[in-house]
Coordinates of C-alpha atoms and ligand atoms in Angstrom, one line a residue:
M1 CA 58.6 49.7 36.0
T2 CA 57.0 53.2 36.3
Q3 CA 53.4 53.3 37.4
K4 CA 50.8 53.8 34.7
T5 CA 48.7 56.9 34.7
H6 CA 45.0 56.1 35.1
L7 CA 43.4 58.2 32.3
Y8 CA 40.0 58.2 34.0
D9 CA 41.5 59.9 37.0
L10 CA 42.5 63.0 35.1
D11 CA 40.4 66.1 34.5
F12 CA 40.9 68.1 31.4
P13 CA 43.8 70.4 32.7
A14 CA 45.5 67.3 34.2
L15 CA 45.2 65.4 30.9
T16 CA 46.6 68.4 29.0
H17 CA 49.5 68.5 31.4
F18 CA 50.1 64.8 30.9
V19 CA 50.0 65.1 27.1
T20 CA 52.5 68.0 27.1
E21 CA 54.8 66.1 29.5
L22 CA 54.8 63.4 26.8
G23 CA 56.1 66.0 24.4
E24 CA 52.9 66.1 22.4
P25 CA 50.9 69.2 21.3
K26 CA 48.0 70.3 23.5
F27 CA 45.3 69.5 21.0
R28 CA 46.0 65.8 21.5
A29 CA 44.5 66.2 25.0
R30 CA 41.2 67.3 23.4
Q31 CA 41.3 64.3 21.0
I32 CA 41.9 61.8 23.8
W33 CA 39.2 63.5 26.0
N34 CA 36.7 63.2 23.2
W35 CA 37.4 59.5 22.7
L36 CA 37.0 58.9 26.4
Y37 CA 33.9 61.0 27.2
T38 CA 32.0 61.3 24.0
Q39 CA 32.9 58.1 22.2
Y40 CA 33.4 56.0 25.4
V41 CA 36.3 54.0 23.9
A42 CA 38.0 51.7 26.5
D43 CA 41.2 51.1 24.6
V44 CA 43.9 53.4 23.3
S45 CA 44.2 51.4 20.1
E46 CA 40.7 52.6 19.2
M47 CA 41.7 56.3 19.3
A48 CA 41.8 56.4 15.5
N49 CA 42.9 60.1 14.9
L50 CA 46.1 59.7 17.1
P51 CA 49.3 58.8 15.2
K52 CA 50.0 55.1 15.5
E53 CA 53.3 55.8 17.2
L54 CA 51.6 57.8 19.9
R55 CA 49.0 55.1 20.5
V56 CA 51.8 52.6 21.1
R57 CA 53.5 55.0 23.5
L58 CA 50.2 55.7 25.3
A59 CA 49.5 52.0 25.6
T60 CA 52.6 51.6 27.8
A61 CA 52.1 54.9 29.7
V62 CA 48.4 54.8 30.6
S63 CA 45.8 52.5 32.0
L64 CA 42.2 52.3 31.2
N65 CA 41.8 49.2 33.2
T66 CA 39.6 49.9 36.2
G67 CA 38.2 46.5 36.6
K68 CA 37.0 43.3 35.0
I69 CA 33.4 42.1 34.9
V70 CA 33.0 39.0 37.1
V71 CA 29.3 38.7 37.1
K72 CA 26.7 40.2 34.8
Q73 CA 23.0 39.6 35.3
E74 CA 19.8 40.7 33.5
S75 CA 16.5 40.8 35.4
S76 CA 13.8 38.5 34.0
D77 CA 12.0 41.6 32.6
N78 CA 15.2 42.9 30.9
Q79 CA 14.7 46.2 32.6
T80 CA 17.5 46.0 35.1
S81 CA 21.1 44.8 34.5
K82 CA 23.7 44.6 37.1
V83 CA 27.5 44.2 36.9
L84 CA 29.9 43.1 39.5
F85 CA 33.4 44.5 38.7
Q86 CA 36.5 43.3 40.3
L87 CA 39.1 46.1 40.6
P88 CA 42.7 45.4 39.8
D89 CA 43.5 45.1 43.6
G90 CA 40.8 42.4 44.0
Q91 CA 38.0 44.6 45.5
Y92 CA 34.5 44.2 44.2
I93 CA 32.0 46.9 43.3
E94 CA 28.5 46.8 41.8
T95 CA 26.8 49.0 39.2
V96 CA 23.2 48.7 38.1
L97 CA 21.4 50.0 35.1
M98 CA 17.6 50.5 35.4
K99 CA 15.5 51.1 32.4
Y100 CA 12.2 52.8 33.0
A101 CA 10.2 54.5 30.2
K102 CA 12.7 56.8 28.6
R103 CA 15.0 56.9 31.7
R104 CA 18.3 55.1 31.7
T105 CA 19.3 55.4 35.3
L106 CA 22.6 54.1 36.7
C107 CA 23.1 53.2 40.4
I108 CA 26.8 53.5 41.0
S109 CA 29.3 52.7 43.8
T110 CA 31.6 55.2 45.6
Q111 CA 33.4 52.8 47.9
A112 CA 34.3 49.1 48.1
G113 CA 32.1 48.2 51.1
C114 CA 31.0 50.8 53.6
A115 CA 32.0 51.9 57.1
M116 CA 28.6 53.0 58.3
G117 CA 27.3 49.6 59.3
C118 CA 23.5 50.2 58.8
V119 CA 22.1 46.9 60.0
F120 CA 19.6 46.3 57.1
C121 CA 22.1 47.0 54.3
A122 CA 24.2 44.2 52.6
T123 CA 27.1 46.6 52.0
G124 CA 27.0 47.8 55.6
Q125 CA 27.1 44.1 56.7
M126 CA 30.3 43.4 54.8
G127 CA 32.3 46.4 56.3
F128 CA 34.6 48.9 54.7
F129 CA 37.5 48.0 52.3
R130 CA 38.5 51.3 50.6
N131 CA 37.5 54.4 48.8
L132 CA 37.1 54.4 45.1
T133 CA 39.1 56.9 43.0
S134 CA 37.2 59.4 40.8
G135 CA 38.3 57.3 37.8
E136 CA 36.8 54.1 39.3
I137 CA 33.5 56.0 39.9
V138 CA 33.5 57.5 36.4
Q139 CA 34.4 54.2 34.7
Q140 CA 31.2 52.6 36.0
V141 CA 29.2 55.2 34.1
L142 CA 31.3 54.9 30.9
Y143 CA 30.9 51.1 30.9
F144 CA 27.1 51.4 30.6
A145 CA 27.3 54.5 28.4
R146 CA 29.2 52.4 25.9
E147 CA 26.7 49.6 26.1
L148 CA 23.7 52.0 25.7
A149 CA 25.4 53.8 22.8
A150 CA 25.5 50.5 20.9
E151 CA 21.7 50.5 21.1
G152 CA 21.4 54.2 20.2
E153 CA 20.6 55.2 23.8
H154 CA 22.4 57.1 26.6
V155 CA 22.6 57.5 30.3
T156 CA 19.9 59.9 31.5
N157 CA 20.3 59.8 35.3
I158 CA 22.7 58.7 37.9
V159 CA 22.1 57.9 41.6
M160 CA 25.0 57.4 44.0
M161 CA 23.1 54.6 45.7
G162 CA 25.4 51.6 45.0
M163 CA 28.0 50.5 47.5
G164 CA 29.4 53.0 49.9
E165 CA 28.7 56.3 51.5
P166 CA 29.4 59.1 48.9
L167 CA 30.0 61.8 51.4
H168 CA 32.5 59.6 53.3
N169 CA 34.6 59.8 50.1
Y170 CA 33.7 63.4 49.4
D171 CA 36.5 64.6 47.3
Q172 CA 36.7 61.6 44.9
T173 CA 32.9 61.5 44.5
L174 CA 32.5 65.1 43.8
T175 CA 35.5 65.1 41.4
A176 CA 33.8 62.3 39.5
V177 CA 30.6 64.4 39.4
D178 CA 32.5 67.4 38.1
R179 CA 34.0 65.2 35.4
L180 CA 30.6 63.8 34.3
I181 CA 28.9 67.2 34.1
T182 CA 31.6 68.8 32.0
T183 CA 29.7 70.3 29.1
D184 CA 32.4 69.6 26.5
G185 CA 32.7 66.0 27.7
F186 CA 30.2 63.6 29.1
N187 CA 27.8 66.5 29.5
L188 CA 25.2 65.1 31.9
G189 CA 23.2 67.8 33.7
A190 CA 24.1 68.2 37.3
R191 CA 20.5 67.9 38.2
K192 CA 20.5 64.4 36.9
I193 CA 23.0 63.1 39.4
T194 CA 21.6 62.3 42.9
I195 CA 23.9 62.0 45.8
S196 CA 22.5 59.8 48.6
T197 CA 23.9 60.1 52.1
V198 CA 23.3 58.3 55.4
G199 CA 23.5 61.8 57.1
L200 CA 27.1 62.9 57.6
V201 CA 26.3 66.3 59.0
P202 CA 29.6 68.2 58.4
A203 CA 29.8 66.9 54.8
I204 CA 26.1 67.9 54.2
R205 CA 27.0 71.4 55.4
R206 CA 30.1 71.5 53.2
Y207 CA 27.9 70.4 50.2
A208 CA 25.4 73.1 51.0
A209 CA 28.1 75.8 51.3
E210 CA 29.5 74.8 47.9
G211 CA 26.0 75.4 46.4
R212 CA 26.1 72.1 44.5
Q213 CA 23.3 71.6 41.9
T214 CA 23.3 67.8 42.2
P215 CA 20.2 66.7 44.1
L216 CA 20.7 65.4 47.7
A217 CA 18.9 62.4 49.2
V218 CA 19.2 61.6 52.9
S219 CA 18.6 58.1 54.1
L220 CA 16.5 58.9 57.2
H221 CA 14.6 55.6 57.8
A222 CA 13.5 56.6 61.3
A223 CA 12.0 59.7 62.9
T224 CA 13.2 59.2 66.5
D225 CA 16.7 58.8 67.8
E226 CA 15.8 55.7 69.7
E227 CA 14.6 53.9 66.5
R228 CA 17.3 55.4 64.2
N229 CA 20.1 54.4 66.6
K230 CA 19.0 50.8 66.2
L231 CA 19.2 50.9 62.4
I232 CA 21.9 53.4 61.6
P233 CA 24.9 53.5 64.0
V234 CA 26.1 56.9 62.7
N235 CA 23.0 58.4 64.2
K236 CA 24.6 58.3 67.6
R237 CA 27.3 60.7 66.3
W238 CA 24.9 63.0 64.5
P239 CA 21.4 62.6 65.9
I240 CA 18.2 63.5 64.0
A241 CA 17.9 67.1 65.3
E242 CA 21.4 68.0 64.0
L243 CA 20.8 66.1 60.8
L244 CA 17.6 68.0 60.1
D245 CA 19.4 71.3 60.9
A246 CA 21.9 70.5 58.2
C247 CA 19.1 69.5 55.8
R248 CA 17.3 72.9 56.4
E249 CA 20.6 74.7 55.8
Y250 CA 21.0 72.8 52.5
V251 CA 17.4 73.8 51.4
I252 CA 18.0 77.4 52.3
K253 CA 21.4 77.8 50.7
T254 CA 20.6 75.9 47.5
G255 CA 16.9 76.6 47.1
R256 CA 16.5 72.9 46.2
R257 CA 14.1 70.3 47.5
I258 CA 15.6 67.6 49.5
T259 CA 14.6 63.9 49.3
F260 CA 14.4 61.5 52.3
E261 CA 14.8 57.8 51.8
W262 CA 12.8 55.4 54.0
A263 CA 13.1 51.6 53.8
L264 CA 9.9 50.3 55.4
I265 CA 10.6 47.5 57.7
N266 CA 7.6 45.5 59.0
G267 CA 6.8 46.3 62.7
E268 CA 10.0 48.4 63.0
N269 CA 9.9 51.8 61.4
D270 CA 6.5 51.4 59.6
T271 CA 4.3 52.2 62.6
L272 CA 1.8 55.1 62.6
D273 CA 3.8 56.5 65.5
Q274 CA 6.9 56.8 63.3
A275 CA 4.8 58.2 60.4
H276 CA 3.4 60.9 62.7
A277 CA 6.8 61.7 64.2
L278 CA 8.2 62.0 60.6
G279 CA 5.3 64.2 59.6
S280 CA 6.0 66.6 62.5
L281 CA 9.7 66.6 61.7
L282 CA 9.3 67.4 58.0
K283 CA 6.3 69.7 58.1
G284 CA 7.0 72.9 56.2
L285 CA 10.4 71.7 54.8
I286 CA 10.7 71.7 51.0
C287 CA 11.1 67.9 50.7
H288 CA 9.8 64.6 49.4
V289 CA 9.9 61.2 50.9
N290 CA 10.7 58.0 49.0
L291 CA 9.1 55.0 50.7
I292 CA 10.8 51.7 49.8
P293 CA 9.7 48.4 51.2
L294 CA 12.8 46.8 52.7
N295 CA 14.8 44.5 50.5
P296 CA 15.6 41.5 52.7
T297 CA 19.3 40.8 53.2
E298 CA 21.2 37.7 54.6
G299 CA 22.5 39.5 57.7
Y300 CA 19.3 41.1 58.9
G301 CA 16.0 39.5 60.0
G302 CA 13.7 42.4 59.1
R303 CA 10.9 41.9 56.5
P304 CA 9.3 44.4 54.1
S305 CA 6.1 46.1 55.2
S306 CA 2.7 45.0 53.8
R307 CA 1.0 47.0 51.2
E308 CA -1.7 48.1 53.7
Q309 CA 0.9 49.3 56.2
V310 CA 2.7 51.3 53.4
D311 CA -0.6 52.9 52.4
A312 CA -1.4 53.8 56.0
F313 CA 2.1 55.2 56.5
Q314 CA 1.8 57.3 53.4
A315 CA -1.7 58.6 54.4
A316 CA -0.4 59.7 57.8
L317 CA 2.4 61.6 56.2
A318 CA 0.1 63.3 53.8
S319 CA -1.9 64.7 56.7
Y320 CA 1.1 66.8 57.5
G321 CA 1.4 68.0 53.9
V322 CA 4.5 65.9 53.3
S323 CA 4.5 64.3 49.9
S324 CA 5.8 60.8 49.3
T325 CA 6.2 58.1 46.6
V326 CA 6.2 54.4 47.1
R327 CA 9.1 52.9 45.1
V328 CA 9.2 49.4 44.1
R329 CA 12.6 47.7 44.5
R330 CA 13.5 46.7 41.0
G331 CA 15.7 43.9 40.0
I332 CA 15.3 41.9 43.2
D333 CA 15.7 38.7 41.2
I334 CA 19.3 39.7 40.3
Q335 CA 20.2 40.9 43.8
A336 CA 20.1 44.5 42.6
G337 CA 19.8 45.7 46.2
C338 CA 22.9 47.6 47.3
G339 CA 25.8 45.2 48.0
Q340 CA 23.8 42.0 47.4
L341 CA 25.4 40.8 44.2
R342 CA 28.9 41.0 45.7
D343 CA 27.6 39.2 48.7
R344 CA 26.1 36.4 46.6
H345 CA 29.3 36.1 44.6
T346 CA 31.7 35.9 47.5
I347 CA 29.5 33.4 49.3
E348 CA 29.7 31.2 46.2
L349 CA 33.4 31.8 45.9
R350 CA 33.8 30.8 49.6
R351 CA 32.2 27.5 48.8
K352 CA 34.6 26.8 46.0
L353 CA 37.9 28.2 47.3
P354 CA 40.0 27.8 50.4
K355 CA 38.9 30.5 53.0
D356 CA 42.0 32.6 53.1
S357 CA 42.2 33.1 49.3
I358 CA 39.3 35.6 49.4
Q359 CA 39.7 39.2 50.3
S360 CA 37.0 40.4 52.7
Ligands
SAH1 N1 25.4 55.2 51.6 C1 24.4 56.0 51.0 C2 24.1 55.5 49.6 C3 24.1 54.0 49.3 S1 22.8 53.1 50.0 C4 23.1 56.0 51.8 O1 23.0 55.3 52.8 O2 22.2 56.8 51.5 C5 21.4 53.6 48.9 C6 20.1 53.5 49.6 O3 19.7 52.1 49.8 C7 20.0 54.1 51.0 O4 18.8 54.9 51.1 C8 19.9 52.9 51.9 O5 19.4 53.2 53.1 C9 19.1 52.0 51.0 N2 19.2 50.6 51.4 C10 20.3 49.9 51.8 N3 19.9 48.6 52.1 C11 18.6 48.5 51.9 C12 17.7 47.4 52.0 N4 18.1 46.2 52.3 N5 16.4 47.7 51.6 C13 16.0 48.9 51.2 N6 16.8 50.0 51.1 C14 18.1 49.8 51.4
SF4_2 FE1 26.6 52.4 53.9 FE2 24.4 53.5 52.8 FE3 24.6 50.8 53.4 FE4 24.4 52.6 55.4 S1 22.8 52.2 53.8 S2 25.8 50.8 55.3 S3 25.6 54.3 54.6 S4 25.8 51.9 51.9

């Protein structure tokens, strides 16, 4: 049997090529594209303006199956919902929808697992399985776009803060971004899609050189190499001074503000020493710091900082003119922290199934 073409992996020129290869006129590509990216249909049989005969042919030639939902959870306040998808090869990925005022923000995955091994992160604790394709990244967005459309709403923001390191899967991630910002398609503004990175210096430099308009967030979490090495193994490869150089280059080349992420861990990176070191490091850079009390995970003993410590940390930063926001981790009751739903699911599966029947 010939392999099916994954429609979500195709950009418009590739879709046009595919359609003409099938012996169909070019305008069919536009029709299919609209069904996918403005109507969000997930089944060829719903593409009502295609001839029935073509729909039958497409059903055997293409695949829109990029995963089945194995767990879906709503937070108790109904503001956060999280889906665990199982991809056709058995891998798990998570996607989260967060509703806040008029915002409908999706937190999406770019890899199954992650190779970076940050000690506090549930995804880092499980290790790396594989990169996602651009179609698998896009499909997570379309799933929730379809759900929101049924309520007369739409996706307003995307953050690449689910499972995986987006810049470790650079090409597929940025191809997915390009697909989502296509104006005669899904049409989300580039500025609404935030790429979050652990700090892969060559990739940040490439991103800066490409003049990308999608905002960049860097997961810093510590202001000295000694502390950061303990939390983020990749810091040994690209220490803070090199990382900050690349961040400065990004700000200069794009003229855009950069965001730093900081998970506050009690007695670890929430000390006033760290706050002052961070203040000195960022002084004068066009940036903003997001302070997020740690979300505890099974594989790491750290605890979130107290409110008083968070306030003291923020005040110390402000004395350097560095702005920051304290973010509340939303959806903790549904394991909406990165990697946590997949963790919970496989732990439960392990209890039920013989050990070697689970991939991980
Ligand atoms: N790999 C990318 C994006 C995915 S992680 C990155 O590291 O930036 C998304 C964000 O969640 C990162 O800022 C990461 O440091 C943070 N994070 C991971 N585990 C966390 C935890 N247990 N508590 C708080 N933040 C966490
Ligand atoms: Fe990977 Fe980001 Fe988790 Fe680090 S924090 S292990 S880079 S997903």
